[in-house]
Structure formats: C-alpha cells, structure tokens
XYZ file of C-alpha atoms in Angstrom:
404
model
C 25.568 10.494 -0.165
C 27.226 9.332 3.075
C 25.195 7.104 5.387
C 22.663 8.830 7.613
C 21.148 7.822 10.829
C 17.360 7.531 10.088
C 14.658 6.993 12.696
C 11.564 5.716 10.937
C 8.205 5.807 12.656
C 5.397 3.520 11.375
C 2.236 3.400 13.557
C 1.081 0.034 12.120
C 1.611 -3.639 12.894
C 4.704 -3.954 10.653
C 5.310 -6.302 8.895
C 2.046 -7.578 7.418
C 1.359 -8.596 3.829
C -0.358 -5.574 2.271
C 0.387 -2.332 0.420
C 1.294 0.176 3.123
C 3.750 -2.297 4.696
C 5.269 -3.242 1.335
C 6.022 0.403 0.694
C 7.684 0.850 4.082
C 9.690 -2.384 3.673
C 10.777 -1.512 0.147
C 11.911 2.016 0.976
C 13.744 1.196 4.247
C 15.387 -1.929 2.892
C 16.619 -0.055 -0.152
C 18.001 2.799 2.029
C 19.694 0.339 4.367
C 21.316 -1.343 1.319
C 22.763 2.048 0.366
C 24.561 2.376 3.650
C 22.107 4.236 5.884
C 21.497 3.169 9.472
C 17.753 2.533 10.043
C 15.889 2.218 13.301
C 12.142 1.528 12.828
C 9.657 2.244 15.605
C 6.388 0.357 15.063
C 3.563 -1.415 16.810
C 4.131 -4.626 18.733
C 2.210 -6.778 16.232
C 3.743 -7.940 12.986
C 6.777 -9.922 12.034
C 10.398 -9.051 11.675
C 12.069 -8.295 8.393
C 15.683 -9.295 7.942
C 18.005 -6.278 7.851
C 15.547 -3.873 9.553
C 16.027 -3.267 13.245
C 12.756 -2.537 15.051
C 11.756 -1.035 18.378
C 8.267 -1.832 19.662
C 6.183 -0.951 22.706
C 6.547 -3.988 25.011
C 3.079 -4.441 26.548
C 0.884 -5.507 23.598
C 0.920 -9.315 23.034
C 2.794 -9.974 19.806
C 0.331 -12.639 18.698
C -2.655 -10.319 19.100
C -3.730 -8.965 15.680
C -4.252 -5.209 15.031
C -7.174 -4.299 12.750
C -6.382 -2.802 9.357
C -7.442 0.848 9.115
C -8.685 3.256 11.836
C -9.637 1.864 15.253
C -9.745 2.991 18.850
C -7.080 0.529 20.109
C -4.608 2.269 17.755
C -5.081 5.565 19.708
C -3.745 3.784 22.808
C -0.952 2.209 20.823
C 0.023 5.682 19.459
C 0.182 7.008 23.008
C 2.827 4.457 23.905
C 4.597 4.635 20.526
C 5.644 8.218 21.201
C 7.828 7.425 24.279
C 9.166 4.369 22.510
C 10.250 6.632 19.695
C 11.929 9.059 22.079
C 13.806 6.188 23.763
C 14.969 4.936 20.366
C 16.145 8.410 19.372
C 18.134 8.910 22.608
C 19.747 5.403 22.228
C 20.350 5.674 18.518
C 23.740 3.990 17.716
C 26.354 6.601 16.734
C 24.462 9.645 17.970
C 21.065 11.307 17.482
C 19.065 10.527 14.365
C 19.789 12.920 11.529
C 16.382 12.436 9.854
C 12.960 11.320 11.149
C 11.162 9.504 8.371
C 7.462 9.228 9.391
C 4.724 7.043 7.874
C 0.987 7.726 8.173
C -0.414 10.849 9.843
C -0.034 9.507 13.362
C 3.644 8.892 12.650
C 4.069 12.369 11.270
C 2.527 13.874 14.426
C 4.704 11.752 16.709
C 7.790 12.585 14.560
C 7.080 16.309 14.709
C 6.598 16.257 18.504
C 9.799 14.184 18.867
C 11.754 16.693 16.798
C 10.600 19.434 19.173
C 11.787 17.421 22.197
C 15.166 16.748 20.650
C 15.595 20.377 19.866
C 14.666 21.207 23.477
C 17.311 18.794 24.701
C 19.864 20.890 22.746
C 20.448 18.071 20.286
C 19.832 20.474 17.315
C 17.109 20.364 14.675
C 16.083 17.101 13.153
C 14.069 17.410 9.962
C 10.877 15.297 9.602
C 10.068 13.744 6.258
C 6.492 12.517 5.971
C 5.588 9.734 3.639
C 2.017 10.701 2.683
C -0.015 7.735 1.438
C -3.487 9.324 1.538
C -5.848 11.567 3.444
C -6.327 10.692 7.146
C -9.990 11.683 7.301
C -10.691 10.154 3.813
C -9.330 6.871 5.190
C -11.543 7.112 8.229
C -14.512 7.549 5.961
C -13.392 4.777 3.598
C -12.999 2.368 6.538
C -16.361 3.583 7.936
C -14.722 4.539 11.170
C -16.443 7.900 10.752
C -19.740 8.853 9.095
C -19.769 11.889 6.759
C -22.078 13.686 9.223
C -19.952 12.879 12.312
C -19.534 15.950 14.542
C -15.836 15.177 14.999
C -15.067 15.277 11.312
C -14.367 19.042 10.960
C -12.051 18.908 13.963
C -10.139 15.976 12.533
C -9.872 17.712 9.184
C -8.289 20.657 10.898
C -5.932 18.331 12.748
C -5.027 16.717 9.464
C -4.210 20.084 7.912
C -2.043 20.970 10.898
C -0.127 17.639 10.621
C 0.418 18.028 6.872
C 1.947 21.474 7.344
C 4.543 20.512 9.970
C 7.121 18.317 8.115
C 10.112 19.740 6.285
C 9.265 17.596 3.328
C 6.366 15.335 2.236
C 6.592 12.305 -0.096
C 3.297 11.925 -1.917
C 2.516 8.470 -3.345
C 0.981 9.963 -6.515
C 0.709 13.154 -8.468
C -2.982 13.226 -7.439
C -1.923 13.107 -3.746
C 0.624 15.833 -4.312
C -2.037 18.120 -5.751
C -4.342 17.254 -2.790
C -1.647 18.346 -0.309
C -1.135 21.692 -2.015
C -4.775 22.518 -2.931
C -6.741 21.152 0.046
C -4.257 21.242 2.875
C -2.212 24.279 2.030
C 1.221 22.606 2.024
C 3.816 24.761 0.210
C 4.584 23.256 -3.159
C 8.384 23.314 -2.541
C 7.965 20.813 0.324
C 6.018 18.237 -1.729
C 7.813 15.535 -3.707
C 6.009 12.840 -5.658
C 7.420 9.420 -4.797
C 5.500 6.624 -6.483
C 5.099 3.141 -5.031
C 7.683 0.671 -6.313
C 8.353 -2.995 -6.653
C 11.217 -5.468 -6.995
C 11.046 -6.649 -10.567
C 13.598 -9.388 -9.715
C 11.092 -10.933 -7.306
C 7.866 -10.376 -9.238
C 8.478 -11.848 -12.678
C 6.372 -12.860 -15.749
C 4.894 -16.312 -15.442
C 6.828 -17.606 -18.414
C 9.953 -17.152 -16.216
C 8.493 -19.138 -13.305
C 8.920 -22.880 -12.897
C 6.127 -24.792 -14.686
C 6.205 -27.542 -12.067
C 5.657 -25.058 -9.266
C 2.792 -23.418 -11.069
C 1.146 -26.775 -11.747
C 1.504 -27.752 -8.054
C -0.010 -24.477 -6.941
C -2.999 -24.833 -9.305
C -3.609 -28.306 -7.993
C -3.308 -27.206 -4.319
C -5.736 -24.376 -4.848
C -8.108 -26.439 -6.906
C -8.105 -24.093 -9.893
C -10.036 -25.543 -12.788
C -8.217 -26.527 -15.951
C -9.004 -24.733 -19.150
C -10.417 -21.586 -17.581
C -8.722 -18.182 -17.518
C -7.835 -16.892 -14.049
C -8.673 -13.327 -12.895
C -6.242 -12.467 -10.103
C -6.668 -10.011 -7.281
C -4.000 -9.355 -4.530
C -4.661 -6.968 -1.648
C -6.908 -6.101 1.207
C -10.548 -7.166 1.151
C -12.801 -4.226 1.955
C -15.605 -2.138 0.492
C -13.262 0.812 -0.375
C -10.980 -1.709 -2.171
C -13.946 -2.662 -4.379
C -14.152 -6.322 -3.260
C -17.935 -6.464 -3.629
C -17.682 -4.905 -7.072
C -15.070 -7.438 -8.133
C -17.385 -10.320 -7.146
C -20.292 -8.686 -8.953
C -18.160 -8.290 -12.031
C -17.255 -12.034 -11.890
C -20.977 -12.751 -11.594
C -21.487 -10.780 -14.823
C -18.995 -13.068 -16.550
C -20.171 -16.320 -15.030
C -22.438 -17.398 -17.843
C -20.017 -16.837 -20.692
C -18.508 -19.847 -22.600
C -14.976 -19.351 -21.192
C -16.104 -18.479 -17.683
C -13.084 -16.971 -15.830
C -12.204 -18.213 -12.412
C -11.545 -15.675 -9.632
C -8.378 -15.981 -7.594
C -8.876 -13.575 -4.691
C -5.779 -13.260 -2.503
C -5.933 -11.204 0.687
C -7.592 -10.484 4.019
C -9.472 -9.590 6.269
C -13.124 -10.761 6.356
C -12.439 -13.706 4.085
C -15.492 -15.676 5.285
C -17.760 -12.721 4.732
C -16.723 -12.445 1.119
C -16.850 -16.216 0.630
C -20.440 -16.099 1.760
C -21.164 -13.117 -0.570
C -19.622 -15.086 -3.480
C -21.863 -18.089 -2.722
C -24.861 -15.773 -2.509
C -24.041 -14.447 -5.958
C -23.921 -18.011 -7.391
C -20.076 -18.017 -7.559
C -19.506 -21.093 -5.365
C -16.734 -23.104 -7.098
C -15.916 -20.197 -9.401
C -13.884 -18.109 -6.983
C -10.916 -19.247 -4.811
C -10.164 -17.223 -1.690
C -6.634 -17.833 -0.392
C -6.715 -15.649 2.738
C -3.560 -13.738 3.623
C -0.647 -14.352 1.303
C 2.928 -14.020 2.446
C 4.803 -11.410 0.474
C 7.427 -13.959 -0.519
C 4.744 -16.284 -1.930
C 2.868 -13.607 -3.909
C 4.981 -13.750 -7.128
C 4.290 -17.453 -7.728
C 0.531 -16.989 -7.011
C 0.286 -14.017 -9.396
C 1.907 -16.182 -12.002
C -1.332 -18.208 -12.117
C -3.310 -15.270 -13.408
C -4.245 -14.375 -16.933
C -5.470 -10.890 -16.084
C -5.145 -8.851 -12.881
C -7.822 -6.592 -11.515
C -7.666 -3.391 -9.530
C -11.121 -2.353 -8.307
C -9.972 0.108 -5.602
C -12.280 3.064 -5.119
C -10.290 5.330 -2.774
C -9.588 8.676 -4.389
C -6.666 9.655 -2.141
C -4.605 6.526 -1.493
C -2.015 4.957 -3.690
C -2.471 1.554 -5.377
C 0.812 -0.316 -4.963
C -0.744 -3.653 -5.992
C -0.619 -2.360 -9.554
C 3.175 -2.513 -9.469
C 3.185 -6.178 -8.577
C 0.771 -6.842 -11.399
C 2.844 -4.838 -13.809
C 6.144 -6.535 -12.787
C 4.476 -9.914 -13.315
C 3.704 -8.855 -16.864
C -0.049 -9.144 -16.403
C -2.622 -7.089 -18.281
C -4.627 -5.058 -15.774
C -8.353 -4.252 -15.631
C -8.837 -1.260 -13.326
C -11.307 1.447 -12.401
C -10.438 4.630 -14.289
C -9.044 6.782 -11.445
C -6.260 9.386 -11.494
C -3.953 7.178 -9.475
C -4.457 4.126 -11.743
C -3.809 6.318 -14.804
C -0.522 7.489 -13.307
C 0.818 3.919 -13.098
C -0.803 2.251 -16.147
C -0.940 5.155 -18.565
C -2.792 4.042 -21.731
C -1.928 0.410 -21.144
C -4.764 -0.410 -18.724
C -8.165 -1.841 -19.551
C -10.289 0.768 -17.843
C -13.775 0.697 -16.279
C -16.147 3.361 -14.989
C -15.408 3.724 -11.241
C -17.906 1.915 -9.096
C -19.608 0.166 -12.041
C -19.404 -3.678 -11.756
C -20.722 -4.195 -15.312
C -18.083 -1.839 -16.722
C -15.407 -3.696 -14.748
C -16.679 -6.992 -16.210
C -16.384 -5.438 -19.710
C -12.809 -4.457 -19.007
C -11.922 -7.967 -17.834
C -13.732 -9.374 -20.918
C -11.743 -7.091 -23.204
C -8.438 -8.283 -21.765
C -9.384 -11.969 -21.860
C -10.918 -11.656 -25.329
C -7.711 -10.565 -27.094
C -4.788 -12.529 -25.561
C -2.317 -11.229 -28.105
C -3.005 -7.606 -27.358
C -3.258 -8.297 -23.633
C 0.130 -10.034 -23.698
C 1.696 -7.012 -25.457
C 0.225 -4.669 -22.862
C 1.540 -6.866 -20.004
C 5.024 -6.865 -21.456
C 4.863 -3.058 -21.910
C 3.771 -2.707 -18.281
C 6.718 -4.809 -17.151
C 9.114 -2.505 -19.109
C 7.449 0.512 -17.520
C 8.136 -0.933 -14.040
C 11.776 -1.554 -14.837
C 12.239 1.939 -16.075
C 10.326 3.927 -13.478
C 9.137 2.071 -10.398
C 11.988 0.206 -8.636
C 12.997 0.476 -4.954
C 16.523 1.439 -5.954
C 15.163 4.434 -7.924
C 12.887 5.355 -4.968
C 15.825 5.301 -2.544
C 17.745 7.678 -4.820
C 14.837 10.044 -4.801
C 14.491 9.881 -1.008
C 18.178 10.626 -0.589
C 17.711 13.738 -2.717
C 14.891 14.852 -0.416
C 17.101 14.271 2.648
C 19.833 16.369 1.079
C 17.374 19.220 0.611
C 16.133 19.393 4.220
C 19.368 18.895 6.150
C-alpha cells in the first residue's frame, strides 16, 4: 500500500529496554521501513530510536525515570500528552494524520478524543487503531496499584470497557487477549485482529552463530562459573512476572550435582531481588545484570543453556519468549494460554505459580540436552515462519486498509 501518515501515541517513557517498548519499536520501525511516515507522541523520559521521530511534553526532566506500571505521576503526564498529540497532529508533515495508532489504554483514550477534535475542525474522520497488550485493570491489580476490594475498581472497569469499544480496530497481542476483548468487554469480533509479538531473528541468533571470543569475555565479565549450565531470564523484575518464583525454583535446583547458575537480566528492584536470592541461599549462584540494553541482549542470551518464562499475568503478552525462541533456546515456562500460543508443544511446561514444578521443567530441559537442542532449533524455525516484524507490519497494513 502507498505510504500513510501515522500518528502513534504511546503513554510510556519510550524507549526503555522491556517488552512493551520492544513491541512499539518493532512495529513502528517496520512500518517506517515500508514507506509510512511515523510521528510518535510519548512521555519525556526514554531514549531516542534512530528512524523514529518523537514528540514529547517539554516540562518533565528527561533524566528523571518513570516507574514501570501504573502510578499517579502518569496521570499528570497523560494530561499533558493529549495537547502534545494535538499539536503533533496539526503540524504533521504533509497534512493531517491518516491513522492514529494508539498503545495502551491511556493512548487509546487520548487517540479517540483527538480523533473527535480533528473531526470537529473539519479535517475529516481519522480512524483509531488500538494496540491492546492486556487489561488495564488487570495490570493495575498485577502491579498492586489497586487492591481487589478497591472502591474505584468497578468504575475503572467500566472506563476500560468504554475505551475498548471506541477504536475502529484493535490489535490483540494474543488469541487469549482477543477472546477477552470480545467476551468480557463486548468489542465486536469484526474489529478485533490478533497480532502476536514479534522479533528480529537477524539480531537474536543461536549462540553457535555468535563469536566465541565475545561469549567468553562476557562470561568472564559477569563472573559466570565454568562448567555449570546457565538458566537465563530477560525481562522486568516484579511479582506478576514471577521473579520470586524463579528464584525459588533455582533454590530447588541448588543442591543437585550440576547446579545451574541463574542469569537474571532486567530491572527494576534489582537490589531487592539480590537480597531475596541471598536469603534463599543463592549468593554466588545467581548473577543479576540490572537493565540490559536491547542491542546487548542477543549476546547475553547466547550465554544461556535454557531460558525461563515465569510470568503469571493472564491478560498480557509475553514478548520475551520470542527473543528466547529466536536465540534457539529451549524454554521452561508456566503453562498459560499465552505461552502455549507461542511455544506450542515445544515448551517445557510447569504448573502456573508452582516453583517446584518450574524447577522440574528446568531440570527436564537441562537433563536431556539433545532433545532440548532440537526443541530450541524448532522454536527458532517457528519464529522465522510466524513472528517477524516484517510479517507484523504487513498485517497492520491490512488492518489500516480495512478502517480507512
């Protein structure tokens, strides 16, 4: 299709090195490479990405971090993001935007309001496409921003339903999320399109294709012990991500002859989890790297023998699986609908929320390296056939065609 003018709204501190941001970056970069003009409106925090032009509210200090997940400062940021988005729409090079591509529920609400303003200014209808990555209220509960008995929860659930029903089309990050939109939030099925997370298999590659000297240098820098298998995790550190359960699973494996070493890559609250690991008797058996730059992640994943996905959220996607799969790693994961959609029958599955079961899944992967290697290679082929950003961009273009 011919190039479109796309105004993207992402109420988050883009770019930071975790899943939601990787999805935004991958989609918009792929669309830009296909000839579309992209203007991204996002929070002031975060770093620039080559090839993506951003507009940000000016008053928040760029060096000041923005917490991951729900928080009160984000409400204030959303209030100033809306006029920033309007200004970007009115100054869009070449004319008004032809599509508003909104991320997260706050972005979808801002995008819907902006579309009404543009229509009122006699600039014609602008369809809103909402990239749905999970339930708003479920995320608030996952992040412990709200308690299940909070008086505001029913009101927020009604607001969530209202937001979900406004866009011309919704891109659900999994089949499970697509069913949630239709069954719980009453979105007409014809508006819902399943668009899985994706990955660049040219960037994330099997470790046998990475330079041995680089891998050896990384192992030495991180202090990884020789002769021990490495269990790798890459992502946010949080209860709903299963970080405590991962450490408990490593504790279950700590007394075995070939004790695996944990390589935990991510943020926030690194010191908190380092203290928890020490309390579990895992001092010297787990390496915490802190935040990992997206560009450095492939080499670090190449140090792993098995990757682990202990995420507990029932509504969000799990994009980290794609990086594991592209790296050709066998994956131990909790048996959730989203994980099944990506891994199929190739995962080593554990009972959700059960640390001993997760340890057993890791043990099964490490205990049969031939089978684990075959599964890892099959997961790599699955990525190449189904989960690339180029393929995602083609699907998004089809959705744009349908709403214009």
